[in-house]
Short mmCIF file of C-alpha atoms in Angstrom, two decimals:
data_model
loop_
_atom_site.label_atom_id
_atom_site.label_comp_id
_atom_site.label_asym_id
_atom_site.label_seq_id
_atom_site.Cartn_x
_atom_site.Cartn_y
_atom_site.Cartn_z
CA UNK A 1 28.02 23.76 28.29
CA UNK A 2 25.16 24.18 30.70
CA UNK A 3 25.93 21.46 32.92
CA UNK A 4 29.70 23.03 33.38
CA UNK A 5 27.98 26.54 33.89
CA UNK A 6 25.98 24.60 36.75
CA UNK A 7 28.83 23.20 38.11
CA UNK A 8 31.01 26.29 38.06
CA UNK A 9 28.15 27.47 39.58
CA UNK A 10 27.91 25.58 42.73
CA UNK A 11 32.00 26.35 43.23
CA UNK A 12 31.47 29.80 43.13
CA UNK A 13 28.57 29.70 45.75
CA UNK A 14 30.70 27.71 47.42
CA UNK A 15 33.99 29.43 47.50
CA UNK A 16 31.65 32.57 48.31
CA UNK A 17 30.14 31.17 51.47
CA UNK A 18 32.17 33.29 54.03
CA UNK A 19 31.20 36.42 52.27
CA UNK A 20 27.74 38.25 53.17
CA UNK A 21 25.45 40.21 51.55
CA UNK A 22 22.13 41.77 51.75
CA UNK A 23 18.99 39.28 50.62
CA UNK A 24 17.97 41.26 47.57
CA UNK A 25 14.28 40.76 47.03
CA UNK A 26 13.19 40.09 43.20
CA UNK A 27 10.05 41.37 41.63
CA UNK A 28 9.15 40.65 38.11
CA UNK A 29 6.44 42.93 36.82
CA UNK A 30 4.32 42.03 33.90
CA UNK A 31 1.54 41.84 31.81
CA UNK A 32 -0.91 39.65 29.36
CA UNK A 33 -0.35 42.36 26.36
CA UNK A 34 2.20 44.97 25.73
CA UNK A 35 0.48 49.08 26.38
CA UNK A 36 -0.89 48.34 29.62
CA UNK A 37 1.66 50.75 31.04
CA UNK A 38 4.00 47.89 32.84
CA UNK A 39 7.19 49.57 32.13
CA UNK A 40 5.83 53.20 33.32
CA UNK A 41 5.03 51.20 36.32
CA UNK A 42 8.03 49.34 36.99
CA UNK A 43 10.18 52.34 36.43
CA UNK A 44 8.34 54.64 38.83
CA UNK A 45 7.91 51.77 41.27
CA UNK A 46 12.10 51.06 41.28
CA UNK A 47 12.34 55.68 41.66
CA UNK A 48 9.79 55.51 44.57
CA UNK A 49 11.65 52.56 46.43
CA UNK A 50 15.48 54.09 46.07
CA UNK A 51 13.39 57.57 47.25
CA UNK A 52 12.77 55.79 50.34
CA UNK A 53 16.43 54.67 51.11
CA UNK A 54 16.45 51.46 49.78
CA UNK A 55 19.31 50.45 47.50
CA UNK A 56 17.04 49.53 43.64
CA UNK A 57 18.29 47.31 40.57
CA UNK A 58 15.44 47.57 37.68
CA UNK A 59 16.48 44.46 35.01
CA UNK A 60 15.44 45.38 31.58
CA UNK A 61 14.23 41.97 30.39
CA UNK A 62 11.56 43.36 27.81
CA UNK A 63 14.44 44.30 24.83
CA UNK A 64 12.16 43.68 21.86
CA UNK A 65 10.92 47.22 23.30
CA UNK A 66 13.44 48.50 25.26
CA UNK A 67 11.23 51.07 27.46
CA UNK A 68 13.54 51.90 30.16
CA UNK A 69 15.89 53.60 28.39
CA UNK A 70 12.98 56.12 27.02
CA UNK A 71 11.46 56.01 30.72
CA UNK A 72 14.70 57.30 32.25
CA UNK A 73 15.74 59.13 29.57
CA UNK A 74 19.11 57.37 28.93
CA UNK A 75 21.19 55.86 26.24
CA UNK A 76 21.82 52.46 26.20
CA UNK A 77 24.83 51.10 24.57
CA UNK A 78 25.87 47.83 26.01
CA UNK A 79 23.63 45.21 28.11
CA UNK A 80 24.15 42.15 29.99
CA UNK A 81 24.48 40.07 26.59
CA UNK A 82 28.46 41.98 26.10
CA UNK A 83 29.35 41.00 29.71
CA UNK A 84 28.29 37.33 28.83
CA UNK A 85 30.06 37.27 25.63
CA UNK A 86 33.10 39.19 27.29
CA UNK A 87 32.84 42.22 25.77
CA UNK A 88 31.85 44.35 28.44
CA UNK A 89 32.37 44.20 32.47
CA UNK A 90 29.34 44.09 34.30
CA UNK A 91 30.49 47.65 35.78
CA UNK A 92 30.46 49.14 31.58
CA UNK A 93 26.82 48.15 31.37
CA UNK A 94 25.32 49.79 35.10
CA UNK A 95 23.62 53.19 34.87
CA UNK A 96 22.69 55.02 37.38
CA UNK A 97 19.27 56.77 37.21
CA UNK A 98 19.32 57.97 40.76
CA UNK A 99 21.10 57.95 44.14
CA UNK A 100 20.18 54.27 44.76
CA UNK A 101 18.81 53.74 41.63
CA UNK A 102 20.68 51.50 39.14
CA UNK A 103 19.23 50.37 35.78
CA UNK A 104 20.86 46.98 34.25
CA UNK A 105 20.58 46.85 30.86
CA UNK A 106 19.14 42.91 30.17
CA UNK A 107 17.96 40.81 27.63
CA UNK A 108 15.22 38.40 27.16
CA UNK A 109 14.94 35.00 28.86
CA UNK A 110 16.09 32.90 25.76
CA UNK A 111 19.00 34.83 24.91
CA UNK A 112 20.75 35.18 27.99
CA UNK A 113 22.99 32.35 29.07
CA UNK A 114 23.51 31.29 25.44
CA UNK A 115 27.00 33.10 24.40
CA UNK A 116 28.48 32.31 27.34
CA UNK A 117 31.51 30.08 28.09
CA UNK A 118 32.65 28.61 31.59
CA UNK A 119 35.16 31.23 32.12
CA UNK A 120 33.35 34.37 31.12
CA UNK A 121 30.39 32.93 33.59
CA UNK A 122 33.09 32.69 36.03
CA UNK A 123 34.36 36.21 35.49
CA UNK A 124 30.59 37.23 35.24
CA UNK A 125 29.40 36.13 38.66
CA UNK A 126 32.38 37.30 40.28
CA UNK A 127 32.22 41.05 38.57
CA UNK A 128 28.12 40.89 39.17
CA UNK A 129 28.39 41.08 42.94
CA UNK A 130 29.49 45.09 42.43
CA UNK A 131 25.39 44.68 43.00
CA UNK A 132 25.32 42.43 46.54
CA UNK A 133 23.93 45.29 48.23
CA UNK A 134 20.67 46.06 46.42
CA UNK A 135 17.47 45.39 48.44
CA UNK A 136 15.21 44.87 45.74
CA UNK A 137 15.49 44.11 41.71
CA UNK A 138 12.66 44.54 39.77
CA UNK A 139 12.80 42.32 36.43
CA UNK A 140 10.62 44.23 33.72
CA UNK A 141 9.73 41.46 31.47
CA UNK A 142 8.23 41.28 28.05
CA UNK A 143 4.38 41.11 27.78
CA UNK A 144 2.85 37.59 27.26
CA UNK A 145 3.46 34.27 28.27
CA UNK A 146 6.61 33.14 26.06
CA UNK A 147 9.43 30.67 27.87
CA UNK A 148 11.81 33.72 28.02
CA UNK A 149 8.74 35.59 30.28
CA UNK A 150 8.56 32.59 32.13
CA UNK A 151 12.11 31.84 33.24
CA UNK A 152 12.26 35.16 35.10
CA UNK A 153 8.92 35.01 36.60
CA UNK A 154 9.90 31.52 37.67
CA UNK A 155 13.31 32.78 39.33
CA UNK A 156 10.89 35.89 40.72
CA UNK A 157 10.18 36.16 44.57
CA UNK A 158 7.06 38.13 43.90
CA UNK A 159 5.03 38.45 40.65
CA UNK A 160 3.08 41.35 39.60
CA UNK A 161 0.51 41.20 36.55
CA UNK A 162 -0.49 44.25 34.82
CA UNK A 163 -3.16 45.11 33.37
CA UNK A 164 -6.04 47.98 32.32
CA UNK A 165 -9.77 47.61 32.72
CA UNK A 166 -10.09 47.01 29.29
CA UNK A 167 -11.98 43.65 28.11
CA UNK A 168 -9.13 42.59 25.84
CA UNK A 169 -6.21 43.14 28.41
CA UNK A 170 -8.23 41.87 31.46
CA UNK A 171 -8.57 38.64 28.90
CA UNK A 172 -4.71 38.44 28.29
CA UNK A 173 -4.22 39.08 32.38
CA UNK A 174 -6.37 36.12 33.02
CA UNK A 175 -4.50 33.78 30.41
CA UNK A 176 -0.93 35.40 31.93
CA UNK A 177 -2.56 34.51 35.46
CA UNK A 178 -3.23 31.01 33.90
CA UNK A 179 0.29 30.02 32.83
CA UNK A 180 1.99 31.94 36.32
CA UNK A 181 0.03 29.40 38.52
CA UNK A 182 1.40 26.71 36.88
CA UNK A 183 4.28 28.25 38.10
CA UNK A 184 3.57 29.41 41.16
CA UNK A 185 0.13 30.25 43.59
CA UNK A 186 1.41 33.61 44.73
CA UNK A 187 0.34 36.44 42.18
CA UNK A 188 0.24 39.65 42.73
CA UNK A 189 -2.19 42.25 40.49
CA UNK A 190 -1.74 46.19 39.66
CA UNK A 191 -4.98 47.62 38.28
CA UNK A 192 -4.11 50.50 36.25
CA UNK A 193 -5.63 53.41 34.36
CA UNK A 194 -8.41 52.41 36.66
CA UNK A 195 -11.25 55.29 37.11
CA UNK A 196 -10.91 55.41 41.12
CA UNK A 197 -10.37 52.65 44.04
CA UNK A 198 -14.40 50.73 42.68
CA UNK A 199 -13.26 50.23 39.71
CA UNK A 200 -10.01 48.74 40.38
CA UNK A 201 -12.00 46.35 42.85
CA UNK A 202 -14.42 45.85 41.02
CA UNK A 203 -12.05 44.12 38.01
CA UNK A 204 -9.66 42.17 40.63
CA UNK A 205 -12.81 40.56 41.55
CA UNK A 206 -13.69 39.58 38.16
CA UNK A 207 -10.36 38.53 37.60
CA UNK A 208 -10.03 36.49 40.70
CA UNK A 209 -13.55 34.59 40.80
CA UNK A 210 -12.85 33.24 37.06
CA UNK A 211 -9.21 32.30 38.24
CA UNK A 212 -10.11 30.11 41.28
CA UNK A 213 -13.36 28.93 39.47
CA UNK A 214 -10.83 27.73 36.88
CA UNK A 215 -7.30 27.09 38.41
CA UNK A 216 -8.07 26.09 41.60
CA UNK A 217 -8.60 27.43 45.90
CA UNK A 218 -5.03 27.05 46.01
CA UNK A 219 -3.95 30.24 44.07
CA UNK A 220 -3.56 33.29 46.37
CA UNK A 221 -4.60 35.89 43.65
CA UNK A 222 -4.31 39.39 45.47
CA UNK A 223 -4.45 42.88 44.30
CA UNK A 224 -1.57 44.94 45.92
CA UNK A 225 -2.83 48.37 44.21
CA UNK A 226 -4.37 50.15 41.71
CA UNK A 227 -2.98 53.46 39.48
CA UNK A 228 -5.41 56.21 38.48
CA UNK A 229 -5.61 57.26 34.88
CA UNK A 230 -4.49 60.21 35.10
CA UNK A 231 -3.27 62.53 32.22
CA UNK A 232 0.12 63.35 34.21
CA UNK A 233 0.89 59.63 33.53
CA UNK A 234 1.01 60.21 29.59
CA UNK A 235 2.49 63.73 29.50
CA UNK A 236 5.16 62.57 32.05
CA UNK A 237 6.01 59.58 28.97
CA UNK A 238 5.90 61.83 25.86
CA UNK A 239 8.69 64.25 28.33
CA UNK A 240 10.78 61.22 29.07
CA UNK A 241 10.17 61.92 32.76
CA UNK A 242 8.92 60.02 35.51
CA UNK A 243 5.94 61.07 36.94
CA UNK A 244 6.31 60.13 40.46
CA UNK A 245 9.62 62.92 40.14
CA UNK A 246 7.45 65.29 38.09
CA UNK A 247 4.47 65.45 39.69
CA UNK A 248 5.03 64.44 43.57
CA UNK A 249 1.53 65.72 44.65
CA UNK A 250 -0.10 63.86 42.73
CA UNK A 251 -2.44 61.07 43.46
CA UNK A 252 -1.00 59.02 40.95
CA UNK A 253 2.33 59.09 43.14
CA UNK A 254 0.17 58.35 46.04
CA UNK A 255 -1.33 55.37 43.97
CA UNK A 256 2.53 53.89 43.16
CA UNK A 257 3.96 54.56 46.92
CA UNK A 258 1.19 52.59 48.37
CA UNK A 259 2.40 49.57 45.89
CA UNK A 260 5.78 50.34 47.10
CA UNK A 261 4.78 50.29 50.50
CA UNK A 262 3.47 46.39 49.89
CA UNK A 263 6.38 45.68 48.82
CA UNK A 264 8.63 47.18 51.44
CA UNK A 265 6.46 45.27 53.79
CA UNK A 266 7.74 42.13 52.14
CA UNK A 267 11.38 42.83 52.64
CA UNK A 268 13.33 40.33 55.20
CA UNK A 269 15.35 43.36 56.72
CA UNK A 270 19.00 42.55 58.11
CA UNK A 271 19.25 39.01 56.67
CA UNK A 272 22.29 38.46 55.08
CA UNK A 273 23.21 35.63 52.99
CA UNK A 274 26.32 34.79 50.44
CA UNK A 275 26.84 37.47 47.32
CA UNK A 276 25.89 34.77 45.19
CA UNK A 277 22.23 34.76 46.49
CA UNK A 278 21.78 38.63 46.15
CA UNK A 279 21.85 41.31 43.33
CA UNK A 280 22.79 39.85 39.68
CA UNK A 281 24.44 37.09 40.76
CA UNK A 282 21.42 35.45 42.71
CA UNK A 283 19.09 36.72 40.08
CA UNK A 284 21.61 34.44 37.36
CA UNK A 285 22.12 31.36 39.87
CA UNK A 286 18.23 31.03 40.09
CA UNK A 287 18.26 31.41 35.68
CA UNK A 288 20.51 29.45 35.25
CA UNK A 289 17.95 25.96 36.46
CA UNK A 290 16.70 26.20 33.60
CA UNK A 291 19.79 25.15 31.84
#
């Protein structure tokens, strides 16, 4: 059933190739253990980055916890496992947080793909390019290093570990770190609930001098910024709210805009490429290897 999916694949891509869209950029966010704060991040990361102007998909692929519908304070009643069994259009499943902001509903690694037949795929990559025109996605994945993880982080432009500079965690980031290289040599880190800008350093460095000792010169371990702890952080999660929105001042919202700014730097502005290399679509056609 794969290898048809594959195939139908490559016609769609094909038959698509005279279309253009925007070059969405893909960043999977995770973490070693789960209550490191990755989903407060990636949530306030994708708010910061529409605030800016840039059109945001955030991919809810941690569902054994399903954060982002408490972070944005919405109701989730349908994700991207109805479209793929037909019981939903991609369009049923969208919700939109902000102006530019859309939140996408996902499911983990290992279960996406799985009820799907060759037409629904069909009628799923051709209803998924409603999201051609997003800049970024950023793929919120489960904590740990399971398969499901994996598949996204492999099918990730940039990856960003999480973690807290707490002995356990910083363990579980290293053994993340460990299994991502295998993968790839480009990792990004977030330090957060980090006291101020020494202690976030002074971790990364930890981190990183184990890593290379271990893993090898060629990984390109760098730490793209760091979030304060910071009470606002907590109370902004108990009120459903985010706190980059609630508390604007703040130097926690200074903290995540700098991250955003990294990634913004990343972005290949004005290339355009074929719908089925952007948005949901491109994010399914690079899944869908691993079939």
């Amino acid at each position: 059933m794969m290898d048809h999916q594959a195939k139908k694949l490559e016609e769609l891509v094909a038959s698509n190739e005279k279309k253009k869209s925007k070059k969405t950029r893909f960043v999977a966010i995770t973490s070693g253990k789960g209550g490191v704060g990755k989903s407060t991040i990636s949530s306030n990361l994708a708010y910061v980055l529409a605030q800016s102007g840039l059109n945001v998909g955030i991919f809810d692929a941690d569902i054994g916890l399903a954060n982002l519908d408490v972070m944005f304070n919405v109701k989730i009643k349908k994700n991207i496992l109805h479209v793929l069994k037909g019981e939903a259009t991609v369009s049923d499943i969208l919700i939109p947080i902000t102006r530019n902001l859309i939140l996408i509903p996902g499911e983990s690694g290992d279960e996406i793909l799985k009820y799907s037949n060759q037409a629904l795929f069909e009628r799923f990559m051709s209803e998924a390019q409603v999201l051609d025109k997003l800049d970024v996605m950023i793929i919120d994945t489960g904590a740990g290093i399971g398969n499901h993880i994996q598949m996204f982080i492999d099918a990730a432009d940039e990856v960003i570990v999480v973690t807290v500079p707490d002995p356990a965690a910083i363990t579980d980031a290293y053994a993340t770190i460990k299994t991502i290289a295998t993968l790839r040599d480009d990792i990004s880190m977030i330090m957060n609930q980090v006291k101020n800008e020494r202690e976030s350093t002074a971790v990364y460095q930890k981190i990183k001098k184990v890593a290379l000792a271990n893993i090898g010169k060629q990984l390109n371990l760098k730490l793209i910024g760091k979030i304060n702890a910071d009470v606002k952080v907590s109370s902004s999660v108990k009120q459903r709210a985010l706190f980059s929105a609630t508390y604007p001042s703040s130097v926690v919202h200074k903290d995540i805009v700098a991250i955003a700014n990294s990634i913004t730097s990343t972005l290949e502005r004005d290339v355009l490429v074929t719908p089925s290399e952007s948005g949901l679509s491109g994010l399914f056609k690079r899944l869908v290897k691993h079939f």
